[in-house]
């Protein structure tokens, strides 16, 4: 007579501590509620400590756009009669130079040439950068050369396009809101002056050349063309003498908010509390990994 094998049931104490269903997970979570609460409290304490030692920083924002030069006054009055070639050349050169100058402005804005001039003018920039420490017990960056200052600019100042327009948005984080605003202004003005100075030097050089060529040229047609080109350079010098933006203009002045923008308190507190909860729950799970299902169930029923 063949005996039937009794129904095999899993032994309750054979569990290796790994959760096999949702009930086990809920039971462990409820049993570890004290550990989770303690972990959240520890995370909160660390968050408060972090917020105490970190240096709050403000964000300075500024918006720039290409300078409008071709839409100014009528330049016909600057040229003699029958100088259509010079007029056309002048209008075309100004129109195409706007985008070229603005592209150059973007590339040198945070470069060593701008940093060198800022360091040579005064020590305000270097001292202000040094005050930008991240923590109360730490020192700010020490700047010794234009290359180091340029590297600091590229790391801390963000230049981003505004949608699909030619506008550019500049942002800078620093503990001192006044210094942050002044630094963006100084960088903008220095970069624009560099481009303006280079264009002026080129115009002076060409003007001198055309003036000398007029003195030795005898052909009336050649003299007329040289005169138009000479007046073109004089017009450029006249426009450069006007105190106005050349490569870029400020679309929105630099400003900061009333309250610090970094660190975000609610995010810091939330991250630290959740980290503490998961950390202490992991300690609980490791400590009671060998418990059987029946013991976990008793913990859940308590």
PDB file of C-alpha atoms in Angstrom:
ATOM      1  CA  UNK A   1       0.000   0.000   0.000  1.00  0.00           C
ATOM      2  CA  UNK A   2       1.449   3.259  -1.097  1.00  0.00           C
ATOM      3  CA  UNK A   3       1.398   5.941   1.515  1.00  0.00           C
ATOM      4  CA  UNK A   4       0.623   9.452   0.446  1.00  0.00           C
ATOM      5  CA  UNK A   5       3.254  12.032   1.193  1.00  0.00           C
ATOM      6  CA  UNK A   6       2.034  14.563   3.688  1.00  0.00           C
ATOM      7  CA  UNK A   7       1.575  18.064   2.331  1.00  0.00           C
ATOM      8  CA  UNK A   8       4.871  19.892   2.493  1.00  0.00           C
ATOM      9  CA  UNK A   9       4.589  23.353   3.944  1.00  0.00           C
ATOM     10  CA  UNK A  10       7.442  25.849   4.158  1.00  0.00           C
ATOM     11  CA  UNK A  11       8.920  26.046   7.633  1.00  0.00           C
ATOM     12  CA  UNK A  12       8.459  29.402   9.218  1.00  0.00           C
ATOM     13  CA  UNK A  13      12.018  29.519  10.547  1.00  0.00           C
ATOM     14  CA  UNK A  14      13.618  28.773   7.143  1.00  0.00           C
ATOM     15  CA  UNK A  15      13.241  32.401   6.060  1.00  0.00           C
ATOM     16  CA  UNK A  16      16.547  34.045   5.308  1.00  0.00           C
ATOM     17  CA  UNK A  17      15.313  37.519   6.058  1.00  0.00           C
ATOM     18  CA  UNK A  18      14.587  38.486   2.441  1.00  0.00           C
ATOM     19  CA  UNK A  19      11.106  39.942   1.934  1.00  0.00           C
ATOM     20  CA  UNK A  20       9.034  37.695  -0.322  1.00  0.00           C
ATOM     21  CA  UNK A  21       5.778  39.648  -0.505  1.00  0.00           C
ATOM     22  CA  UNK A  22       4.191  43.004   0.213  1.00  0.00           C
ATOM     23  CA  UNK A  23       2.984  41.894   3.633  1.00  0.00           C
ATOM     24  CA  UNK A  24       6.527  41.201   4.780  1.00  0.00           C
ATOM     25  CA  UNK A  25       7.650  44.621   3.561  1.00  0.00           C
ATOM     26  CA  UNK A  26       4.810  46.369   5.358  1.00  0.00           C
ATOM     27  CA  UNK A  27       5.476  44.359   8.498  1.00  0.00           C
ATOM     28  CA  UNK A  28       9.171  45.245   8.496  1.00  0.00           C
ATOM     29  CA  UNK A  29       8.431  48.909   7.814  1.00  0.00           C
ATOM     30  CA  UNK A  30       6.000  49.067  10.722  1.00  0.00           C
ATOM     31  CA  UNK A  31       8.372  47.213  13.009  1.00  0.00           C
ATOM     32  CA  UNK A  32      11.155  49.655  12.072  1.00  0.00           C
ATOM     33  CA  UNK A  33       9.045  52.745  12.656  1.00  0.00           C
ATOM     34  CA  UNK A  34      11.113  53.796  15.656  1.00  0.00           C
ATOM     35  CA  UNK A  35      14.339  53.402  13.665  1.00  0.00           C
ATOM     36  CA  UNK A  36      12.886  55.409  10.791  1.00  0.00           C
ATOM     37  CA  UNK A  37      11.815  58.202  13.126  1.00  0.00           C
ATOM     38  CA  UNK A  38      15.234  58.305  14.790  1.00  0.00           C
ATOM     39  CA  UNK A  39      16.934  58.360  11.372  1.00  0.00           C
ATOM     40  CA  UNK A  40      14.753  61.277  10.257  1.00  0.00           C
ATOM     41  CA  UNK A  41      15.597  63.181  13.438  1.00  0.00           C
ATOM     42  CA  UNK A  42      19.333  62.552  12.966  1.00  0.00           C
ATOM     43  CA  UNK A  43      19.048  63.703   9.343  1.00  0.00           C
ATOM     44  CA  UNK A  44      17.285  66.867  10.499  1.00  0.00           C
ATOM     45  CA  UNK A  45      20.106  67.614  12.946  1.00  0.00           C
ATOM     46  CA  UNK A  46      22.713  67.198  10.208  1.00  0.00           C
ATOM     47  CA  UNK A  47      20.672  69.435   7.897  1.00  0.00           C
ATOM     48  CA  UNK A  48      20.553  72.195  10.527  1.00  0.00           C
ATOM     49  CA  UNK A  49      24.305  71.847  11.083  1.00  0.00           C
ATOM     50  CA  UNK A  50      24.943  72.057   7.342  1.00  0.00           C
ATOM     51  CA  UNK A  51      22.788  75.172   6.996  1.00  0.00           C
ATOM     52  CA  UNK A  52      24.680  76.799   9.880  1.00  0.00           C
ATOM     53  CA  UNK A  53      28.174  76.260   8.476  1.00  0.00           C
ATOM     54  CA  UNK A  54      27.347  76.933   4.813  1.00  0.00           C
ATOM     55  CA  UNK A  55      27.542  80.488   3.484  1.00  0.00           C
ATOM     56  CA  UNK A  56      24.251  81.729   1.963  1.00  0.00           C
ATOM     57  CA  UNK A  57      24.740  83.131  -1.524  1.00  0.00           C
ATOM     58  CA  UNK A  58      22.730  85.505  -3.679  1.00  0.00           C
ATOM     59  CA  UNK A  59      22.243  85.223  -7.439  1.00  0.00           C
ATOM     60  CA  UNK A  60      22.916  88.297  -9.582  1.00  0.00           C
ATOM     61  CA  UNK A  61      21.109  88.215 -12.938  1.00  0.00           C
ATOM     62  CA  UNK A  62      21.698  90.407 -15.983  1.00  0.00           C
ATOM     63  CA  UNK A  63      20.493  90.260 -19.581  1.00  0.00           C
ATOM     64  CA  UNK A  64      22.465  91.571 -22.584  1.00  0.00           C
ATOM     65  CA  UNK A  65      21.694  91.942 -26.280  1.00  0.00           C
ATOM     66  CA  UNK A  66      23.580  93.005 -29.429  1.00  0.00           C
ATOM     67  CA  UNK A  67      24.029  96.772 -29.634  1.00  0.00           C
ATOM     68  CA  UNK A  68      21.902  98.520 -32.259  1.00  0.00           C
ATOM     69  CA  UNK A  69      24.121 100.698 -34.419  1.00  0.00           C
ATOM     70  CA  UNK A  70      22.722 100.438 -37.939  1.00  0.00           C
ATOM     71  CA  UNK A  71      19.354 101.867 -36.987  1.00  0.00           C
ATOM     72  CA  UNK A  72      20.717 105.262 -35.988  1.00  0.00           C
ATOM     73  CA  UNK A  73      20.797 108.543 -37.835  1.00  0.00           C
ATOM     74  CA  UNK A  74      21.054 108.849 -41.602  1.00  0.00           C
ATOM     75  CA  UNK A  75      24.723 108.615 -42.595  1.00  0.00           C
ATOM     76  CA  UNK A  76      24.251 110.267 -46.005  1.00  0.00           C
ATOM     77  CA  UNK A  77      25.195 113.634 -44.585  1.00  0.00           C
ATOM     78  CA  UNK A  78      28.657 112.353 -43.758  1.00  0.00           C
ATOM     79  CA  UNK A  79      29.498 111.633 -47.406  1.00  0.00           C
ATOM     80  CA  UNK A  80      29.999 113.877 -50.438  1.00  0.00           C
ATOM     81  CA  UNK A  81      27.803 113.672 -53.480  1.00  0.00           C
ATOM     82  CA  UNK A  82      28.037 110.668 -55.818  1.00  0.00           C
ATOM     83  CA  UNK A  83      29.651 108.494 -53.161  1.00  0.00           C
ATOM     84  CA  UNK A  84      27.124 105.672 -53.392  1.00  0.00           C
ATOM     85  CA  UNK A  85      29.813 102.995 -53.241  1.00  0.00           C
ATOM     86  CA  UNK A  86      31.135 104.274 -49.905  1.00  0.00           C
ATOM     87  CA  UNK A  87      27.602 104.586 -48.514  1.00  0.00           C
ATOM     88  CA  UNK A  88      26.726 101.020 -49.461  1.00  0.00           C
ATOM     89  CA  UNK A  89      30.025  99.697 -48.111  1.00  0.00           C
ATOM     90  CA  UNK A  90      29.531 101.571 -44.863  1.00  0.00           C
ATOM     91  CA  UNK A  91      25.979 100.285 -44.304  1.00  0.00           C
ATOM     92  CA  UNK A  92      26.942  96.714 -45.174  1.00  0.00           C
ATOM     93  CA  UNK A  93      30.006  96.742 -42.948  1.00  0.00           C
ATOM     94  CA  UNK A  94      28.104  98.108 -39.954  1.00  0.00           C
ATOM     95  CA  UNK A  95      25.250  95.655 -40.412  1.00  0.00           C
ATOM     96  CA  UNK A  96      27.484  92.596 -40.603  1.00  0.00           C
ATOM     97  CA  UNK A  97      29.779  93.814 -37.833  1.00  0.00           C
ATOM     98  CA  UNK A  98      26.967  93.848 -35.270  1.00  0.00           C
ATOM     99  CA  UNK A  99      26.707  90.064 -35.078  1.00  0.00           C
ATOM    100  CA  UNK A 100      30.476  89.603 -35.381  1.00  0.00           C
ATOM    101  CA  UNK A 101      31.234  92.045 -32.564  1.00  0.00           C
ATOM    102  CA  UNK A 102      28.600  90.468 -30.334  1.00  0.00           C
ATOM    103  CA  UNK A 103      30.016  86.982 -30.961  1.00  0.00           C
ATOM    104  CA  UNK A 104      33.449  88.262 -30.027  1.00  0.00           C
ATOM    105  CA  UNK A 105      31.947  89.942 -26.975  1.00  0.00           C
ATOM    106  CA  UNK A 106      30.514  86.606 -25.808  1.00  0.00           C
ATOM    107  CA  UNK A 107      33.830  84.799 -26.207  1.00  0.00           C
ATOM    108  CA  UNK A 108      36.027  87.355 -24.422  1.00  0.00           C
ATOM    109  CA  UNK A 109      33.529  88.213 -21.671  1.00  0.00           C
ATOM    110  CA  UNK A 110      34.985  85.652 -19.260  1.00  0.00           C
ATOM    111  CA  UNK A 111      38.428  85.463 -20.851  1.00  0.00           C
ATOM    112  CA  UNK A 112      41.900  86.430 -19.583  1.00  0.00           C
ATOM    113  CA  UNK A 113      41.946  89.777 -21.427  1.00  0.00           C
ATOM    114  CA  UNK A 114      38.970  91.051 -19.429  1.00  0.00           C
ATOM    115  CA  UNK A 115      40.329  89.512 -16.219  1.00  0.00           C
ATOM    116  CA  UNK A 116      43.712  91.185 -16.736  1.00  0.00           C
ATOM    117  CA  UNK A 117      42.211  94.654 -17.055  1.00  0.00           C
ATOM    118  CA  UNK A 118      40.018  94.134 -13.990  1.00  0.00           C
ATOM    119  CA  UNK A 119      43.025  93.054 -11.928  1.00  0.00           C
ATOM    120  CA  UNK A 120      45.131  95.989 -13.112  1.00  0.00           C
ATOM    121  CA  UNK A 121      42.504  98.643 -12.447  1.00  0.00           C
ATOM    122  CA  UNK A 122      41.995  97.930  -8.735  1.00  0.00           C
ATOM    123  CA  UNK A 123      41.966  95.175  -6.133  1.00  0.00           C
ATOM    124  CA  UNK A 124      38.199  95.334  -5.629  1.00  0.00           C
ATOM    125  CA  UNK A 125      37.524  92.322  -7.838  1.00  0.00           C
ATOM    126  CA  UNK A 126      40.221  90.100  -6.310  1.00  0.00           C
ATOM    127  CA  UNK A 127      39.176  91.012  -2.751  1.00  0.00           C
ATOM    128  CA  UNK A 128      35.520  90.407  -3.556  1.00  0.00           C
ATOM    129  CA  UNK A 129      36.240  87.011  -5.095  1.00  0.00           C
ATOM    130  CA  UNK A 130      38.212  86.021  -1.997  1.00  0.00           C
ATOM    131  CA  UNK A 131      35.181  86.806   0.174  1.00  0.00           C
ATOM    132  CA  UNK A 132      33.120  84.295  -1.772  1.00  0.00           C
ATOM    133  CA  UNK A 133      33.772  81.338   0.544  1.00  0.00           C
ATOM    134  CA  UNK A 134      31.370  78.411   0.523  1.00  0.00           C
ATOM    135  CA  UNK A 135      31.670  77.550   4.241  1.00  0.00           C
ATOM    136  CA  UNK A 136      32.242  79.683   7.336  1.00  0.00           C
ATOM    137  CA  UNK A 137      35.447  77.870   8.281  1.00  0.00           C
ATOM    138  CA  UNK A 138      36.903  77.863   4.741  1.00  0.00           C
ATOM    139  CA  UNK A 139      38.730  80.578   2.822  1.00  0.00           C
ATOM    140  CA  UNK A 140      37.608  81.923  -0.509  1.00  0.00           C
ATOM    141  CA  UNK A 141      39.588  81.404  -3.722  1.00  0.00           C
ATOM    142  CA  UNK A 142      42.916  83.244  -3.914  1.00  0.00           C
ATOM    143  CA  UNK A 143      43.527  84.856  -7.319  1.00  0.00           C
ATOM    144  CA  UNK A 144      47.145  85.415  -8.398  1.00  0.00           C
ATOM    145  CA  UNK A 145      46.919  85.796 -12.190  1.00  0.00           C
ATOM    146  CA  UNK A 146      44.427  86.777 -14.920  1.00  0.00           C
ATOM    147  CA  UNK A 147      44.249  83.130 -15.973  1.00  0.00           C
ATOM    148  CA  UNK A 148      43.096  82.107 -12.488  1.00  0.00           C
ATOM    149  CA  UNK A 149      40.532  84.901 -12.427  1.00  0.00           C
ATOM    150  CA  UNK A 150      39.282  83.879 -15.875  1.00  0.00           C
ATOM    151  CA  UNK A 151      38.960  80.254 -14.705  1.00  0.00           C
ATOM    152  CA  UNK A 152      36.960  81.475 -11.692  1.00  0.00           C
ATOM    153  CA  UNK A 153      34.648  83.459 -13.990  1.00  0.00           C
ATOM    154  CA  UNK A 154      34.040  80.459 -16.249  1.00  0.00           C
ATOM    155  CA  UNK A 155      33.276  78.235 -13.264  1.00  0.00           C
ATOM    156  CA  UNK A 156      30.929  80.592 -11.417  1.00  0.00           C
ATOM    157  CA  UNK A 157      29.342  82.843 -14.072  1.00  0.00           C
ATOM    158  CA  UNK A 158      26.775  81.262 -16.377  1.00  0.00           C
ATOM    159  CA  UNK A 159      25.968  82.623 -19.847  1.00  0.00           C
ATOM    160  CA  UNK A 160      22.845  81.092 -21.359  1.00  0.00           C
ATOM    161  CA  UNK A 161      20.703  81.990 -24.415  1.00  0.00           C
ATOM    162  CA  UNK A 162      17.170  83.267 -23.906  1.00  0.00           C
ATOM    163  CA  UNK A 163      14.899  81.014 -25.975  1.00  0.00           C
ATOM    164  CA  UNK A 164      15.680  81.420 -29.694  1.00  0.00           C
ATOM    165  CA  UNK A 165      16.636  85.104 -29.460  1.00  0.00           C
ATOM    166  CA  UNK A 166      20.008  86.834 -29.499  1.00  0.00           C
ATOM    167  CA  UNK A 167      19.579  87.796 -25.839  1.00  0.00           C
ATOM    168  CA  UNK A 168      21.991  86.311 -23.319  1.00  0.00           C
ATOM    169  CA  UNK A 169      21.319  85.769 -19.616  1.00  0.00           C
ATOM    170  CA  UNK A 170      24.198  86.138 -17.127  1.00  0.00           C
ATOM    171  CA  UNK A 171      23.976  84.773 -13.582  1.00  0.00           C
ATOM    172  CA  UNK A 172      26.493  84.787 -10.737  1.00  0.00           C
ATOM    173  CA  UNK A 173      26.334  83.387  -7.176  1.00  0.00           C
ATOM    174  CA  UNK A 174      28.129  85.204  -4.349  1.00  0.00           C
ATOM    175  CA  UNK A 175      27.577  85.820  -0.605  1.00  0.00           C
ATOM    176  CA  UNK A 176      27.730  89.607  -1.132  1.00  0.00           C
ATOM    177  CA  UNK A 177      24.814  90.704  -3.384  1.00  0.00           C
ATOM    178  CA  UNK A 178      26.335  94.151  -4.003  1.00  0.00           C
ATOM    179  CA  UNK A 179      29.618  92.683  -5.219  1.00  0.00           C
ATOM    180  CA  UNK A 180      27.803  90.176  -7.434  1.00  0.00           C
ATOM    181  CA  UNK A 181      25.901  92.973  -9.195  1.00  0.00           C
ATOM    182  CA  UNK A 182      28.996  95.172  -9.558  1.00  0.00           C
ATOM    183  CA  UNK A 183      31.102  92.328 -10.949  1.00  0.00           C
ATOM    184  CA  UNK A 184      28.653  91.606 -13.764  1.00  0.00           C
ATOM    185  CA  UNK A 185      28.569  95.307 -14.635  1.00  0.00           C
ATOM    186  CA  UNK A 186      32.367  95.595 -14.612  1.00  0.00           C
ATOM    187  CA  UNK A 187      32.835  92.501 -16.782  1.00  0.00           C
ATOM    188  CA  UNK A 188      30.314  93.785 -19.320  1.00  0.00           C
ATOM    189  CA  UNK A 189      31.814  97.277 -19.504  1.00  0.00           C
ATOM    190  CA  UNK A 190      35.388  95.988 -19.767  1.00  0.00           C
ATOM    191  CA  UNK A 191      34.604  93.555 -22.599  1.00  0.00           C
ATOM    192  CA  UNK A 192      32.730  96.230 -24.565  1.00  0.00           C
ATOM    193  CA  UNK A 193      35.595  98.726 -24.114  1.00  0.00           C
ATOM    194  CA  UNK A 194      38.141  96.193 -25.373  1.00  0.00           C
ATOM    195  CA  UNK A 195      36.247  95.684 -28.630  1.00  0.00           C
ATOM    196  CA  UNK A 196      35.581  99.408 -28.981  1.00  0.00           C
ATOM    197  CA  UNK A 197      39.268 100.200 -28.450  1.00  0.00           C
ATOM    198  CA  UNK A 198      40.366  97.688 -31.113  1.00  0.00           C
ATOM    199  CA  UNK A 199      37.894  99.041 -33.681  1.00  0.00           C
ATOM    200  CA  UNK A 200      39.058 102.591 -32.950  1.00  0.00           C
ATOM    201  CA  UNK A 201      42.725 101.640 -33.449  1.00  0.00           C
ATOM    202  CA  UNK A 202      41.882 100.051 -36.806  1.00  0.00           C
ATOM    203  CA  UNK A 203      39.883 103.098 -37.924  1.00  0.00           C
ATOM    204  CA  UNK A 204      42.728 105.476 -36.990  1.00  0.00           C
ATOM    205  CA  UNK A 205      45.253 103.352 -38.866  1.00  0.00           C
ATOM    206  CA  UNK A 206      43.084 103.287 -42.010  1.00  0.00           C
ATOM    207  CA  UNK A 207      42.327 106.999 -41.760  1.00  0.00           C
ATOM    208  CA  UNK A 208      46.029 107.843 -41.675  1.00  0.00           C
ATOM    209  CA  UNK A 209      46.686 105.590 -44.663  1.00  0.00           C
ATOM    210  CA  UNK A 210      43.891 107.109 -46.807  1.00  0.00           C
ATOM    211  CA  UNK A 211      44.980 110.645 -45.875  1.00  0.00           C
ATOM    212  CA  UNK A 212      48.555 109.963 -47.005  1.00  0.00           C
ATOM    213  CA  UNK A 213      47.281 108.340 -50.214  1.00  0.00           C
ATOM    214  CA  UNK A 214      45.204 111.456 -50.984  1.00  0.00           C
ATOM    215  CA  UNK A 215      48.279 113.662 -50.709  1.00  0.00           C
ATOM    216  CA  UNK A 216      50.120 111.808 -53.472  1.00  0.00           C
ATOM    217  CA  UNK A 217      47.195 110.772 -55.702  1.00  0.00           C
ATOM    218  CA  UNK A 218      46.545 112.939 -58.778  1.00  0.00           C
ATOM    219  CA  UNK A 219      43.836 110.964 -60.610  1.00  0.00           C
ATOM    220  CA  UNK A 220      40.455 112.675 -59.934  1.00  0.00           C
ATOM    221  CA  UNK A 221      38.505 109.393 -59.867  1.00  0.00           C
ATOM    222  CA  UNK A 222      40.965 107.769 -57.484  1.00  0.00           C
ATOM    223  CA  UNK A 223      40.939 110.849 -55.276  1.00  0.00           C
ATOM    224  CA  UNK A 224      37.131 110.720 -55.124  1.00  0.00           C
ATOM    225  CA  UNK A 225      37.178 107.062 -54.048  1.00  0.00           C
ATOM    226  CA  UNK A 226      39.911 107.680 -51.484  1.00  0.00           C
ATOM    227  CA  UNK A 227      37.990 110.658 -50.130  1.00  0.00           C
ATOM    228  CA  UNK A 228      34.899 108.516 -49.624  1.00  0.00           C
ATOM    229  CA  UNK A 229      36.890 105.815 -47.840  1.00  0.00           C
ATOM    230  CA  UNK A 230      38.644 108.431 -45.702  1.00  0.00           C
ATOM    231  CA  UNK A 231      35.297 109.952 -44.683  1.00  0.00           C
ATOM    232  CA  UNK A 232      34.054 106.469 -43.855  1.00  0.00           C
ATOM    233  CA  UNK A 233      36.822 106.017 -41.292  1.00  0.00           C
ATOM    234  CA  UNK A 234      36.167 109.496 -39.896  1.00  0.00           C
ATOM    235  CA  UNK A 235      32.518 108.568 -39.493  1.00  0.00           C
ATOM    236  CA  UNK A 236      33.486 105.424 -37.572  1.00  0.00           C
ATOM    237  CA  UNK A 237      35.722 107.473 -35.282  1.00  0.00           C
ATOM    238  CA  UNK A 238      32.892 109.953 -34.716  1.00  0.00           C
ATOM    239  CA  UNK A 239      30.509 107.160 -33.741  1.00  0.00           C
ATOM    240  CA  UNK A 240      33.109 105.624 -31.431  1.00  0.00           C
ATOM    241  CA  UNK A 241      33.539 108.952 -29.656  1.00  0.00           C
ATOM    242  CA  UNK A 242      29.910 108.776 -28.518  1.00  0.00           C
ATOM    243  CA  UNK A 243      29.581 107.304 -25.020  1.00  0.00           C
ATOM    244  CA  UNK A 244      27.258 104.404 -25.817  1.00  0.00           C
ATOM    245  CA  UNK A 245      27.499 100.582 -25.985  1.00  0.00           C
ATOM    246  CA  UNK A 246      29.329  99.289 -29.032  1.00  0.00           C
ATOM    247  CA  UNK A 247      29.193  95.471 -29.174  1.00  0.00           C
ATOM    248  CA  UNK A 248      26.496  94.712 -26.590  1.00  0.00           C
ATOM    249  CA  UNK A 249      23.857  96.592 -24.676  1.00  0.00           C
ATOM    250  CA  UNK A 250      22.201  95.885 -21.335  1.00  0.00           C
ATOM    251  CA  UNK A 251      18.670  94.636 -21.925  1.00  0.00           C
ATOM    252  CA  UNK A 252      18.029  94.087 -18.203  1.00  0.00           C
ATOM    253  CA  UNK A 253      20.295  95.604 -15.518  1.00  0.00           C
ATOM    254  CA  UNK A 254      21.979  93.354 -12.972  1.00  0.00           C
ATOM    255  CA  UNK A 255      19.836  92.717  -9.899  1.00  0.00           C
ATOM    256  CA  UNK A 256      19.587  90.285  -6.975  1.00  0.00           C
ATOM    257  CA  UNK A 257      16.715  89.037  -4.860  1.00  0.00           C
ATOM    258  CA  UNK A 258      16.022  90.044  -1.271  1.00  0.00           C
ATOM    259  CA  UNK A 259      16.709  86.566   0.143  1.00  0.00           C
ATOM    260  CA  UNK A 260      19.633  84.208  -0.582  1.00  0.00           C
ATOM    261  CA  UNK A 261      19.057  81.808  -3.465  1.00  0.00           C
ATOM    262  CA  UNK A 262      21.430  79.103  -2.198  1.00  0.00           C
ATOM    263  CA  UNK A 263      21.181  76.769  -0.411  1.00  0.00           C
ATOM    264  CA  UNK A 264      17.471  75.868  -0.849  1.00  0.00           C
ATOM    265  CA  UNK A 265      16.481  75.168   2.745  1.00  0.00           C
ATOM    266  CA  UNK A 266      13.486  72.917   2.090  1.00  0.00           C
ATOM    267  CA  UNK A 267      15.423  70.721  -0.339  1.00  0.00           C
ATOM    268  CA  UNK A 268      18.421  70.408   1.985  1.00  0.00           C
ATOM    269  CA  UNK A 269      16.237  69.462   4.967  1.00  0.00           C
ATOM    270  CA  UNK A 270      14.230  66.959   2.896  1.00  0.00           C
ATOM    271  CA  UNK A 271      17.310  65.268   1.438  1.00  0.00           C
ATOM    272  CA  UNK A 272      19.041  64.927   4.812  1.00  0.00           C
ATOM    273  CA  UNK A 273      15.901  63.584   6.520  1.00  0.00           C
ATOM    274  CA  UNK A 274      15.222  60.986   3.839  1.00  0.00           C
ATOM    275  CA  UNK A 275      18.883  59.952   3.852  1.00  0.00           C
ATOM    276  CA  UNK A 276      18.723  59.509   7.637  1.00  0.00           C
ATOM    277  CA  UNK A 277      15.518  57.463   7.378  1.00  0.00           C
ATOM    278  CA  UNK A 278      16.904  55.056   4.788  1.00  0.00           C
ATOM    279  CA  UNK A 279      20.240  54.813   6.595  1.00  0.00           C
ATOM    280  CA  UNK A 280      18.662  53.815   9.912  1.00  0.00           C
ATOM    281  CA  UNK A 281      16.167  51.495   8.231  1.00  0.00           C
ATOM    282  CA  UNK A 282      19.131  49.757   6.610  1.00  0.00           C
ATOM    283  CA  UNK A 283      20.687  49.317  10.055  1.00  0.00           C
ATOM    284  CA  UNK A 284      17.444  47.778  11.322  1.00  0.00           C
ATOM    285  CA  UNK A 285      17.179  45.408   8.369  1.00  0.00           C
ATOM    286  CA  UNK A 286      20.790  44.284   8.791  1.00  0.00           C
ATOM    287  CA  UNK A 287      20.357  43.704  12.522  1.00  0.00           C
ATOM    288  CA  UNK A 288      17.143  41.667  12.228  1.00  0.00           C
ATOM    289  CA  UNK A 289      17.856  39.972   8.887  1.00  0.00           C
ATOM    290  CA  UNK A 290      17.743  36.480  10.438  1.00  0.00           C
ATOM    291  CA  UNK A 291      14.355  36.879  12.052  1.00  0.00           C
ATOM    292  CA  UNK A 292      11.630  34.472  10.997  1.00  0.00           C
ATOM    293  CA  UNK A 293       8.315  35.430   9.478  1.00  0.00           C
ATOM    294  CA  UNK A 294       6.492  34.587  12.667  1.00  0.00           C
ATOM    295  CA  UNK A 295       8.674  36.983  14.662  1.00  0.00           C
ATOM    296  CA  UNK A 296       8.194  39.739  12.134  1.00  0.00           C
ATOM    297  CA  UNK A 297       4.465  39.059  12.297  1.00  0.00           C
ATOM    298  CA  UNK A 298       4.524  39.373  16.060  1.00  0.00           C
ATOM    299  CA  UNK A 299       6.314  42.696  15.706  1.00  0.00           C
ATOM    300  CA  UNK A 300       3.623  43.863  13.307  1.00  0.00           C
ATOM    301  CA  UNK A 301       0.836  42.810  15.679  1.00  0.00           C
ATOM    302  CA  UNK A 302       2.421  44.565  18.673  1.00  0.00           C
TER     303      UNK A 302
END
